[in-house]
């Protein structure tokens, strides 16, 4: 944790040198620095972190988290939150695998999975915009709904049948084939899907009207409304997109892991929030980057191997993640308070 | 003096009005309907027997009341928190941590009263950390308590080294066991303890200025600061109380089986607490609260759970069931639905007007 504060200080110094740097970028810069430091530390102490194999598995195993981080960025940018992403992963993967076992062709199962995600997004959007529920209450209830339904469908661990058409997502594609597996550079379609989602998120947020409206809502919703921006429609788009992306993350994860269970995705909303917050998106909304969230997801993903290599019991990981979110939230708070005073 | 008296009378009539307010009435109606449903499916649902082994009443309703004690605790804490326009998502994890502390200390050979005291102190400490982060640093309540929810589970696991600590075979645990399973005059002891605690909280809130201060902070912290209330103190206090009450709930939950399940103890309880508060008529936006309503809400939640079990619905469905209830209650409370009839009338009037103009 001392790294975080040290980097924050380092970040502040670099801000003073180059005046044009937005101080609100400090958390994002800190995340990048932390990620690099984590890799260097892992490499120096354990010698496995800057290998192509490590980088490959980092992306392959956590492509779902990157997608979820992009999904979570949208609501958090408006000062909201989507607590239902983990539960949507659970229900869609259980339904998808169950359908595939029953002999439904995989493409159709995937379409159904996405449709379920969309339906939950629409429900959350309706509750928030039409019935004035706070986003976290609305998505907390859709989370319970999704988790409950998925538990009704099955409480067993379901395994994808052999020769399912989910394979094309999880099959590894080698780019560099070294004699040692640890030095291979590989990726799979899951990583490609995650990359497409990141590009989509980047374009949506930084190149479209909707993106600018999202930032405007995060800055001040009343102002956005007074400016005549389509706040209501945009809120619908946000929760619709985040739930839909969650179902896409579910497809990628299910294909990679080859099975589904009703407890899949428990606590993933927290991992996604952690990624977004570590990546520098301000929890009160209005400022943040999609690419920051991707870095945040990578930082979150590197905590697991790093703590296990250090021999830290797995129970501590959640505490480390919690403390890390806390440090970043405090950091953002300090930065924004500092900005206001200026 | 005379004026003061009349003011008091006004207060009393408003209390009566509050008692008669629709939320409570609806709670009672819902409660009765649930009992009727249960009785139809299980004819012995209302039967009460005197169990000579435990020295108390036994029956489905009694187990329901026993379970409701933990909901009463967290709902009372959550009511205060929500009326400051905040939220405490960490209550479930706090329950697990408090339970883990108590069980682990008992296994380590500590005196049962020391274990109980330490569990309560740990709960209070977690509440104080939440309160400090929210009141002093000014962090958002739901982010802060979300972090605590995450870290609390980890902490519970660290305390028991990842195991589910079981203290049921430890000697000298009778007092703790009695707290969860004992009876006072035939009524479950934990329920009586919970009711007394809720009464104390209620008296503190309503007989002193505390309740009003909490509400004023919920409505507008800046304005209440200017009138001389210290919002920071109030905020800190409500989260501390919530943590302490969650620890009591954690003791109830773990002492009934003398075992803490670090993953499942207190799981989903934050949702039940929010639901109890919402059913009780406290607005999630803060500024107004009804402890009595939340207490009824807590009992209704225990009753809904009992109904689900009585109807033979798979326990796995419980979250979906509750989600539907939350959605329905919130939709019913939404101003849009409240205004719907008014809006229809207005539209009709407008139409009539435009027709007149056209004519």
XYZ file of C-alpha atoms in Angstrom:
701
model
C 0.000 0.000 0.000
C 2.921 2.308 0.612
C 3.490 2.038 -3.116
C 0.176 3.674 -3.796
C 0.902 6.724 -1.716
C 4.461 6.898 -2.960
C 3.214 6.861 -6.524
C 0.635 9.438 -5.733
C 3.393 11.709 -4.510
C 5.425 10.919 -7.601
C 2.372 11.692 -9.722
C 1.879 15.041 -8.031
C 5.501 15.984 -8.673
C 5.185 15.233 -12.352
C 2.077 17.399 -12.433
C 3.997 20.339 -11.086
C 6.642 19.921 -13.766
C 4.215 19.856 -16.674
C 1.462 22.342 -16.031
C -0.911 21.148 -18.736
C -1.472 17.818 -16.991
C -4.923 17.589 -15.416
C -4.512 16.869 -11.687
C -7.578 14.643 -11.917
C -5.445 12.264 -13.953
C -3.283 11.550 -10.899
C -5.189 8.398 -9.854
C -4.975 6.991 -13.389
C -1.265 7.741 -13.577
C -0.844 6.168 -10.152
C -2.602 3.032 -11.427
C -0.281 2.776 -14.430
C 2.762 3.256 -12.208
C 1.459 0.685 -9.713
C 0.840 -1.829 -12.479
C 4.379 -1.417 -13.823
C 5.831 -1.561 -10.291
C 3.852 -4.736 -9.561
C 5.229 -6.381 -12.692
C 8.785 -5.259 -11.895
C 8.470 -6.404 -8.289
C 7.110 -9.776 -9.399
C 9.899 -10.119 -11.948
C 12.646 -9.221 -9.478
C 11.348 -11.438 -6.671
C 9.864 -14.382 -8.544
C 11.178 -13.985 -12.100
C 7.964 -14.887 -13.881
C 6.111 -11.627 -14.357
C 7.618 -10.122 -17.470
C 7.405 -13.330 -19.425
C 5.213 -13.497 -22.483
C 3.400 -16.444 -20.933
C 2.432 -14.433 -17.857
C 1.196 -11.519 -19.920
C -0.746 -13.905 -22.175
C -2.473 -15.642 -19.299
C -3.127 -12.308 -17.596
C -5.167 -11.239 -20.598
C -6.733 -14.631 -21.388
C -7.818 -15.361 -17.806
C -9.087 -11.872 -17.141
C -10.664 -10.868 -20.431
C -14.032 -11.137 -18.679
C -12.915 -8.679 -15.987
C -11.751 -6.200 -18.610
C -15.208 -6.367 -20.234
C -16.903 -5.922 -16.852
C -14.624 -2.992 -16.048
C -15.659 -1.273 -19.290
C -19.305 -2.025 -18.429
C -18.981 -0.605 -14.923
C -17.228 2.544 -16.141
C -20.444 3.868 -17.693
C -22.663 3.973 -14.572
C -19.798 5.047 -12.304
C -19.070 7.981 -14.630
C -22.572 9.274 -13.910
C -22.127 8.777 -10.162
C -24.248 5.620 -10.268
C -23.278 1.980 -9.966
C -24.368 -1.354 -11.417
C -24.293 -4.000 -8.708
C -26.005 -6.591 -10.882
C -23.146 -7.438 -13.276
C -21.928 -10.485 -11.304
C -25.430 -11.902 -10.965
C -26.110 -11.331 -14.684
C -22.963 -13.334 -15.462
C -24.342 -16.063 -13.203
C -27.818 -16.285 -14.722
C -26.658 -15.985 -18.341
C -23.940 -18.613 -17.960
C -26.291 -21.050 -16.204
C -28.947 -20.564 -18.898
C -26.384 -20.756 -21.716
C -24.755 -23.956 -20.490
C -28.089 -25.550 -19.663
C -29.321 -24.809 -23.201
C -26.149 -26.182 -24.759
C -26.482 -29.373 -22.711
C -30.069 -29.676 -23.948
C -28.728 -29.613 -27.495
C -29.470 -26.036 -28.470
C -26.818 -24.792 -30.937
C -24.255 -22.532 -29.263
C -24.922 -19.418 -31.380
C -28.580 -19.483 -30.352
C -27.600 -20.018 -26.694
C -25.299 -16.993 -26.930
C -28.068 -14.872 -28.416
C -30.381 -15.907 -25.570
C -27.653 -15.046 -23.054
C -27.280 -11.575 -24.512
C -31.060 -11.079 -24.631
C -31.290 -11.956 -20.918
C -28.579 -9.409 -20.165
C -30.451 -6.795 -22.201
C -33.686 -7.563 -20.349
C -32.038 -7.014 -16.968
C -30.481 -3.793 -18.248
C -33.873 -2.537 -19.384
C -35.429 -3.494 -16.047
C -32.741 -1.610 -14.113
C -33.063 1.382 -16.418
C -36.838 1.433 -15.998
C -36.624 1.198 -12.209
C -34.069 3.990 -12.068
C -35.593 6.395 -14.565
C -39.318 5.665 -14.422
C -39.655 4.894 -10.726
C -36.969 7.141 -9.268
C -35.054 4.361 -7.568
C -31.455 5.053 -6.677
C -29.159 3.121 -9.054
C -27.604 1.012 -6.335
C -30.971 0.011 -4.873
C -32.381 -0.763 -8.327
C -29.367 -2.818 -9.375
C -29.185 -4.475 -5.951
C -32.713 -5.752 -6.520
C -32.014 -6.860 -10.108
C -28.915 -8.562 -8.717
C -31.028 -10.515 -6.223
C -33.558 -11.293 -8.929
C -30.913 -12.616 -11.328
C -29.105 -14.582 -8.634
C -32.393 -16.026 -7.339
C -33.577 -17.096 -10.784
C -30.229 -18.661 -11.598
C -30.399 -20.591 -8.300
C -33.883 -21.790 -9.199
C -32.659 -22.988 -12.602
C -29.790 -24.959 -11.131
C -27.634 -25.166 -8.049
C -25.355 -27.792 -9.586
C -22.137 -27.196 -11.416
C -23.024 -27.531 -15.098
C -20.313 -28.517 -17.560
C -20.339 -27.625 -21.228
C -20.607 -30.755 -23.387
C -17.612 -31.705 -25.543
C -17.539 -30.273 -29.067
C -19.650 -27.336 -28.067
C -19.407 -24.302 -30.263
C -18.068 -22.180 -27.436
C -14.605 -23.537 -28.279
C -13.814 -20.887 -30.851
C -13.718 -18.319 -28.057
C -11.433 -20.237 -25.719
C -9.087 -21.964 -28.162
C -5.607 -20.472 -27.753
C -3.988 -18.859 -30.761
C -0.211 -18.780 -30.627
C 1.664 -15.838 -32.088
C 5.158 -16.516 -30.801
C 5.934 -20.182 -30.244
C 8.992 -20.447 -28.011
C 10.494 -23.738 -26.855
C 9.242 -23.040 -23.332
C 5.482 -22.688 -22.867
C 6.086 -19.917 -20.352
C 7.543 -17.793 -23.134
C 4.750 -18.273 -25.641
C 2.700 -15.300 -26.651
C -0.844 -16.518 -27.009
C -4.293 -15.056 -27.076
C -7.784 -16.287 -27.822
C -11.006 -14.886 -29.220
C -12.032 -13.923 -25.682
C -9.165 -11.436 -25.616
C -10.212 -10.168 -29.038
C -13.792 -9.726 -27.817
C -12.495 -7.842 -24.779
C -10.395 -5.636 -27.060
C -13.421 -4.935 -29.256
C -15.443 -4.047 -26.148
C -12.692 -1.692 -24.996
C -12.631 -0.006 -28.406
C -16.426 0.196 -28.334
C -16.327 1.733 -24.869
C -13.639 4.186 -25.932
C -15.583 5.297 -29.001
C -18.874 5.478 -27.083
C -17.439 7.614 -24.298
C -14.977 9.802 -26.122
C -16.318 10.113 -29.652
C -20.097 10.200 -29.455
C -22.796 12.524 -28.229
C -23.988 9.872 -25.783
C -20.505 9.744 -24.289
C -20.429 13.488 -23.777
C -23.890 13.318 -22.223
C -22.646 10.627 -19.817
C -19.836 12.912 -18.675
C -22.262 15.810 -18.417
C -24.652 13.804 -16.222
C -21.719 12.870 -14.011
C -20.667 16.505 -13.755
C -24.098 17.700 -12.769
C -27.328 16.056 -13.705
C -29.488 19.178 -13.282
C -27.152 21.134 -15.566
C -27.247 18.371 -18.137
C -31.034 18.445 -18.006
C -31.126 22.231 -18.279
C -28.850 22.052 -21.294
C -31.522 19.942 -22.930
C -29.427 16.792 -23.099
C -31.365 13.526 -23.339
C -30.564 12.507 -19.748
C -33.292 9.921 -19.435
C -32.467 8.153 -22.684
C -28.767 8.202 -21.839
C -29.394 6.640 -18.420
C -31.289 3.859 -20.178
C -28.394 3.366 -22.588
C -25.927 3.206 -19.682
C -27.668 0.469 -17.705
C -28.696 -1.366 -20.867
C -25.091 -1.352 -22.116
C -23.555 -2.382 -18.819
C -25.927 -5.334 -18.407
C -25.449 -6.380 -22.036
C -21.676 -6.189 -21.702
C -21.984 -8.291 -18.534
C -23.688 -11.010 -20.592
C -20.877 -10.790 -23.167
C -18.358 -11.144 -20.315
C -20.357 -14.180 -19.251
C -20.023 -15.755 -22.721
C -16.262 -15.231 -22.663
C -15.905 -16.539 -19.107
C -18.171 -19.554 -19.675
C -16.270 -20.482 -22.827
C -12.937 -20.210 -21.012
C -13.931 -22.117 -17.908
C -16.221 -24.602 -19.662
C -18.782 -24.742 -16.856
C -21.376 -22.687 -15.008
C -22.767 -22.549 -11.515
C -25.299 -20.385 -9.731
C -22.508 -19.014 -7.525
C -20.442 -17.880 -10.528
C -19.775 -14.182 -10.373
C -20.327 -13.657 -6.650
C -18.476 -10.473 -5.750
C -17.518 -9.654 -9.337
C -19.362 -6.361 -9.138
C -16.824 -5.434 -6.462
C -13.933 -6.526 -8.674
C -15.381 -4.401 -11.476
C -15.869 -1.416 -9.170
C -12.323 -1.935 -7.898
C -10.998 -1.902 -11.465
C -12.906 1.239 -12.336
C -11.921 3.090 -9.170
C -8.271 2.019 -9.308
C -8.290 3.091 -12.949
C -9.037 6.640 -11.871
C -12.737 7.073 -12.560
C -14.132 9.289 -9.841
C -16.933 7.597 -7.911
C -18.992 10.754 -7.738
C -18.933 10.825 -11.515
C -17.866 13.178 -14.231
C -14.284 12.119 -14.742
C -12.549 8.956 -15.891
C -11.273 6.911 -18.795
C -12.204 3.536 -20.245
C -8.512 2.780 -20.707
C -7.961 3.642 -17.042
C -10.490 0.974 -16.117
C -8.596 -1.522 -18.286
C -5.408 -0.713 -16.358
C -7.428 -1.036 -13.151
C -8.617 -4.484 -14.239
C -5.004 -5.504 -14.934
C -3.908 -4.226 -11.511
C -6.781 -6.134 -9.887
C -5.800 -9.259 -11.853
C -2.131 -9.023 -10.845
C -2.975 -8.817 -7.130
C -3.977 -12.508 -7.059
C -0.738 -14.049 -8.401
C 1.341 -11.525 -6.484
C -0.263 -12.241 -3.117
C -0.102 -15.998 -3.684
C 3.574 -15.773 -4.692
C 4.260 -13.844 -1.512
C 2.635 -16.693 0.405
C -0.161 -14.440 1.631
C -3.263 -16.525 2.409
C -6.049 -16.082 -0.133
C -8.294 -14.564 2.564
C -6.096 -11.499 2.657
C -6.620 -10.769 -1.041
C -10.060 -9.275 -0.475
C -8.695 -7.106 2.330
C -5.841 -5.923 0.085
C -8.314 -5.133 -2.696
C -10.572 -3.316 -0.236
C -7.714 -1.236 1.107
C -6.596 -0.483 -2.414
C -10.036 0.800 -3.434
C -10.100 2.846 -0.240
C -6.699 4.423 -0.941
C -7.764 5.319 -4.457
C -11.108 6.750 -3.359
C -9.359 8.853 -0.725
C -6.778 9.926 -3.298
C -9.521 11.004 -5.698
C -11.280 12.803 -2.903
C -8.141 14.726 -1.992
C -7.483 15.589 -5.633
C -11.023 16.836 -6.254
C -11.062 18.803 -2.994
C -7.724 20.319 -3.988
C -9.108 21.251 -7.392
C -12.149 22.930 -5.894
C -10.006 25.101 -3.654
C -8.018 26.330 -6.619
C -46.837 26.579 29.911
C -50.236 26.255 28.336
C -48.713 26.742 24.928
C -46.111 24.091 25.568
C -48.811 21.678 26.585
C -50.738 22.246 23.419
C -47.536 21.685 21.446
C -47.102 18.419 23.278
C -50.655 17.494 22.445
C -49.973 18.245 18.804
C -46.943 15.988 19.018
C -49.095 13.283 20.495
C -51.724 13.546 17.802
C -48.980 13.435 15.183
C -47.619 10.306 16.873
C -51.075 8.807 16.660
C -51.235 9.832 13.025
C -47.881 8.180 12.442
C -49.160 5.031 14.101
C -52.140 5.052 11.800
C -50.082 5.875 8.732
C -50.636 3.605 5.776
C -47.273 1.863 5.880
C -47.881 0.342 9.292
C -51.431 -0.614 8.428
C -50.208 -2.246 5.240
C -47.490 -4.057 7.191
C -50.052 -5.522 9.562
C -52.323 -6.490 6.665
C -49.395 -8.162 4.868
C -48.448 -9.961 8.070
C -51.961 -11.317 8.555
C -52.238 -12.358 4.897
C -48.945 -14.254 5.148
C -50.123 -16.025 8.304
C -53.374 -17.000 6.567
C -51.458 -18.367 3.566
C -49.201 -20.372 5.875
C -52.112 -21.713 7.881
C -53.843 -22.887 4.700
C -50.758 -24.836 3.630
C -49.792 -25.999 7.109
C -52.776 -26.415 9.401
C -50.581 -26.553 12.479
C -48.920 -23.238 11.672
C -50.572 -21.282 14.469
C -50.263 -24.049 17.055
C -48.185 -23.275 20.117
C -46.865 -25.944 22.424
C -45.039 -25.683 25.686
C -41.709 -27.388 25.298
C -40.613 -28.618 28.723
C -37.049 -29.249 27.557
C -36.362 -25.651 26.607
C -38.818 -24.099 29.047
C -40.496 -22.068 26.371
C -43.177 -22.063 23.714
C -42.548 -23.949 20.519
C -44.114 -23.757 17.102
C -43.561 -22.281 13.646
C -44.412 -18.774 14.829
C -41.845 -19.008 17.630
C -39.022 -20.023 15.272
C -40.075 -17.151 13.042
C -39.835 -14.724 15.970
C -36.466 -16.195 16.921
C -35.144 -15.543 13.446
C -36.635 -12.064 13.308
C -34.406 -10.891 16.188
C -31.366 -10.497 13.926
C -33.401 -8.643 11.313
C -34.721 -6.312 14.015
C -31.155 -5.436 14.987
C -29.825 -4.645 11.540
C -33.052 -2.962 10.473
C -32.865 -0.589 13.458
C -29.275 0.362 12.606
C -30.066 0.660 8.923
C -33.044 2.924 9.650
C -30.844 5.477 11.372
C -28.224 5.253 8.629
C -30.748 5.582 5.813
C -32.444 8.556 7.453
C -29.136 10.435 7.138
C -29.427 9.699 3.375
C -26.702 7.073 3.711
C -26.569 3.302 3.469
C -24.702 0.568 5.279
C -23.949 -2.330 2.948
C -21.469 -3.847 5.392
C -23.923 -5.134 8.027
C -23.831 -8.715 6.758
C -20.037 -8.810 6.802
C -19.980 -7.164 10.236
C -22.235 -9.961 11.484
C -19.790 -12.529 10.123
C -16.800 -10.748 11.695
C -18.491 -10.443 15.094
C -19.569 -14.079 14.969
C -16.079 -15.152 13.925
C -14.501 -13.201 16.800
C -16.862 -14.743 19.354
C -16.468 -18.310 18.086
C -12.717 -18.108 17.644
C -12.242 -16.676 21.137
C -14.404 -19.412 22.660
C -12.351 -22.031 20.842
C -9.229 -20.286 22.147
C -10.549 -20.782 25.670
C -11.760 -17.275 26.445
C -14.533 -16.593 28.945
C -17.897 -16.461 27.232
C -18.654 -12.938 28.458
C -15.261 -11.696 27.275
C -15.977 -13.256 23.883
C -19.376 -11.535 23.676
C -17.882 -8.207 24.721
C -15.066 -8.487 22.181
C -17.506 -9.375 19.395
C -19.582 -6.292 20.236
C -16.476 -4.102 20.383
C -15.277 -5.356 16.998
C -18.686 -4.558 15.499
C -18.562 -1.115 17.058
C -15.048 -0.644 15.692
C -16.108 -1.565 12.153
C -19.009 0.870 12.465
C -16.631 3.555 13.731
C -14.279 3.006 10.781
C -17.224 3.362 8.392
C -18.363 6.437 10.291
C -14.915 8.015 10.311
C -14.401 7.485 6.585
C -17.831 8.889 5.771
C -18.024 11.743 8.265
C -14.418 12.920 8.475
C -13.141 12.124 4.987
C -16.520 12.711 3.371
C -16.477 9.550 1.256
C -19.694 8.287 -0.276
C -21.518 5.948 2.139
C -22.260 3.216 -0.353
C -18.698 3.053 -1.689
C -17.240 3.060 1.832
C -19.551 0.369 3.136
C -19.189 -1.622 -0.092
C -15.448 -1.718 0.569
C -16.144 -2.730 4.164
C -18.492 -5.433 2.908
C -15.662 -6.818 0.781
C -12.937 -6.432 3.397
C -15.173 -7.648 6.236
C -15.672 -11.056 4.626
C -11.907 -11.293 4.188
C -11.424 -10.266 7.807
C -13.852 -12.928 9.031
C -11.909 -15.508 7.023
C -8.602 -14.266 8.390
C -9.903 -14.483 11.982
C -10.940 -18.110 11.576
C -8.044 -18.850 9.155
C -10.539 -19.608 6.420
C -12.350 -22.268 8.444
C -15.920 -22.302 9.674
C -15.244 -22.033 13.398
C -17.394 -24.372 15.462
C -17.636 -23.780 19.198
C -20.594 -26.042 19.921
C -18.522 -28.550 21.922
C -16.747 -25.918 24.042
C -17.790 -26.008 27.719
C -19.136 -22.923 29.470
C -20.936 -21.446 26.490
C -24.351 -21.675 28.117
C -24.920 -17.891 28.431
C -24.277 -17.322 24.720
C -26.411 -20.282 23.780
C -29.180 -18.913 25.995
C -29.034 -15.529 24.263
C -29.904 -17.165 20.947
C -32.006 -20.142 21.960
C -33.259 -19.394 25.480
C -36.637 -18.226 26.654
C -37.921 -15.573 29.021
C -41.434 -16.402 30.258
C -41.768 -18.739 27.314
C -40.905 -16.116 24.736
C -37.599 -16.336 22.826
C -34.925 -14.424 24.730
C -33.245 -13.039 21.632
C -36.503 -11.507 20.480
C -37.014 -9.818 23.861
C -33.424 -8.560 23.883
C -33.868 -7.243 20.337
C -37.134 -5.508 21.206
C -35.548 -3.899 24.284
C -32.615 -2.643 22.200
C -34.977 -1.264 19.535
C -36.980 0.436 22.301
C -33.822 2.006 23.740
C -32.775 3.236 20.290
C -36.312 4.490 19.710
C -36.439 6.325 23.045
C -33.027 7.879 22.412
C -34.119 8.979 18.973
C -37.561 10.248 19.844
C -37.308 11.471 23.424
C -34.116 13.404 22.823
C -33.282 15.730 19.964
C -31.163 13.028 18.353
C -33.855 11.792 16.007
C -34.580 15.264 14.758
C -30.891 15.943 14.247
C -30.516 12.717 12.258
C -33.454 13.704 10.073
C -32.147 17.213 9.534
C -28.761 15.835 8.458
C -30.592 13.559 6.044
C -32.484 16.451 4.530
C -29.611 18.877 4.199
C -26.285 18.433 6.008
C -25.097 21.928 5.103
C -28.218 23.627 6.424
C -28.175 21.567 9.603
C -24.529 22.499 10.131
C -25.484 26.150 9.940
C -28.204 25.698 12.535
C -25.604 24.377 14.946
C -26.018 20.636 14.528
C -22.786 18.771 13.962
C -23.514 16.532 10.948
C -20.150 14.824 11.283
C -20.850 13.677 14.826
C -24.316 12.486 13.841
C -23.050 10.612 10.780
C -20.252 9.003 12.778
C -22.710 7.978 15.447
C -25.277 6.327 13.163
C -22.661 4.139 11.466
C -21.158 3.222 14.850
C -24.613 2.233 16.135
C -25.278 0.270 12.957
C -21.998 -1.634 13.392
C -22.739 -2.386 17.050
C -26.263 -3.610 16.304
C -24.940 -5.723 13.421
C -22.560 -7.345 15.910
C -25.514 -8.188 18.158
C -27.254 -9.676 15.112
C -24.077 -11.620 14.354
C -24.123 -13.062 17.862
C -27.779 -14.067 17.466
C -27.062 -15.698 14.115
C -23.956 -17.618 15.171
C -24.940 -18.484 18.758
C -28.076 -20.321 17.649
C -25.830 -22.975 16.078
C -22.601 -21.992 17.894
C -20.893 -21.939 14.557
C -19.789 -19.238 12.160
C -19.898 -19.820 8.429
C -17.529 -17.153 7.139
C -19.179 -17.125 3.721
C -22.825 -17.535 4.638
C -23.289 -15.860 8.036
C -25.034 -12.582 7.350
C -25.071 -13.183 3.592
C -27.679 -11.011 1.820
C -28.631 -9.474 5.171
C -27.893 -5.949 3.972
C -30.625 -6.450 1.387
C -33.097 -7.669 4.013
C -32.266 -4.691 6.208
C -32.832 -2.238 3.363
C -36.067 -4.009 2.546
C -37.274 -3.889 6.163
C -36.599 -0.163 6.241
C -38.363 0.419 2.940
C -41.384 -1.659 3.992
C -41.457 0.388 7.189
C -41.985 3.538 5.191
C -38.597 5.194 5.623
C -37.610 6.967 2.428
C -34.323 5.787 0.954
C -33.547 9.422 0.222
C -33.279 10.146 3.917
C -34.756 12.791 6.126
C -37.534 10.851 7.782
C -37.621 7.614 9.657
C -39.904 5.264 11.510
C -38.199 2.729 13.763
C -41.537 1.137 14.540
C -42.167 0.691 10.835
C -38.743 -0.866 10.326
C -39.339 -3.213 13.254
C -42.565 -4.359 11.620
C -40.678 -4.621 8.350
C -38.098 -6.867 9.996
C -40.784 -9.168 11.376
C -42.487 -9.279 7.978
C -39.224 -10.322 6.366
C -38.863 -13.158 8.842
C -42.475 -14.031 8.074
C -41.885 -13.997 4.298
C -38.928 -16.330 4.767
C -41.065 -18.617 6.892
C -43.801 -18.513 4.241
C -41.329 -19.510 1.540
C -40.242 -22.477 3.642
C -43.837 -23.427 4.524
C -44.912 -23.310 0.886
C -42.072 -25.675 0.079
C -40.445 -23.275 -2.373
C -36.754 -23.991 -2.882
C -34.687 -21.905 -0.479
C -32.516 -20.939 -3.446
C -35.448 -18.907 -4.759
C -35.517 -16.650 -1.706
C -33.421 -13.833 -3.192
C -35.604 -13.662 -6.307
C -38.693 -13.552 -4.125
C -37.317 -10.689 -2.063
C -36.135 -8.830 -5.135
C -39.679 -8.892 -6.493
C -40.973 -7.552 -3.162
C -38.392 -4.738 -3.137
C -39.220 -3.796 -6.699
C -42.956 -3.790 -5.971
C -42.610 -1.767 -2.763
C -40.306 0.778 -4.407
C -42.514 1.066 -7.465
C -45.528 1.620 -5.205
C -43.649 4.338 -3.327
C -42.472 6.028 -6.517
C -43.859 9.528 -6.912
C -44.756 8.650 -10.469
C -47.314 6.077 -9.340
C -48.569 8.428 -6.643
C -49.029 11.153 -9.176
C -50.537 8.879 -11.771
C -54.138 9.438 -10.779
C -53.554 13.152 -10.368
C -51.931 13.273 -13.779
C -54.805 11.422 -15.435
C -57.236 13.913 -13.899
C -55.112 16.836 -15.054
C -54.890 15.466 -18.575
C -58.632 15.028 -18.674
C -59.104 18.578 -17.482
C -56.673 19.792 -20.142
C -58.531 17.902 -22.827
C -61.837 19.310 -21.678
C -60.286 22.751 -21.656
C -58.901 22.412 -25.171
C -62.288 21.185 -26.356
C -63.903 24.225 -24.813
C -61.355 26.439 -26.497
C -62.003 24.696 -29.805
C -65.713 25.117 -29.344
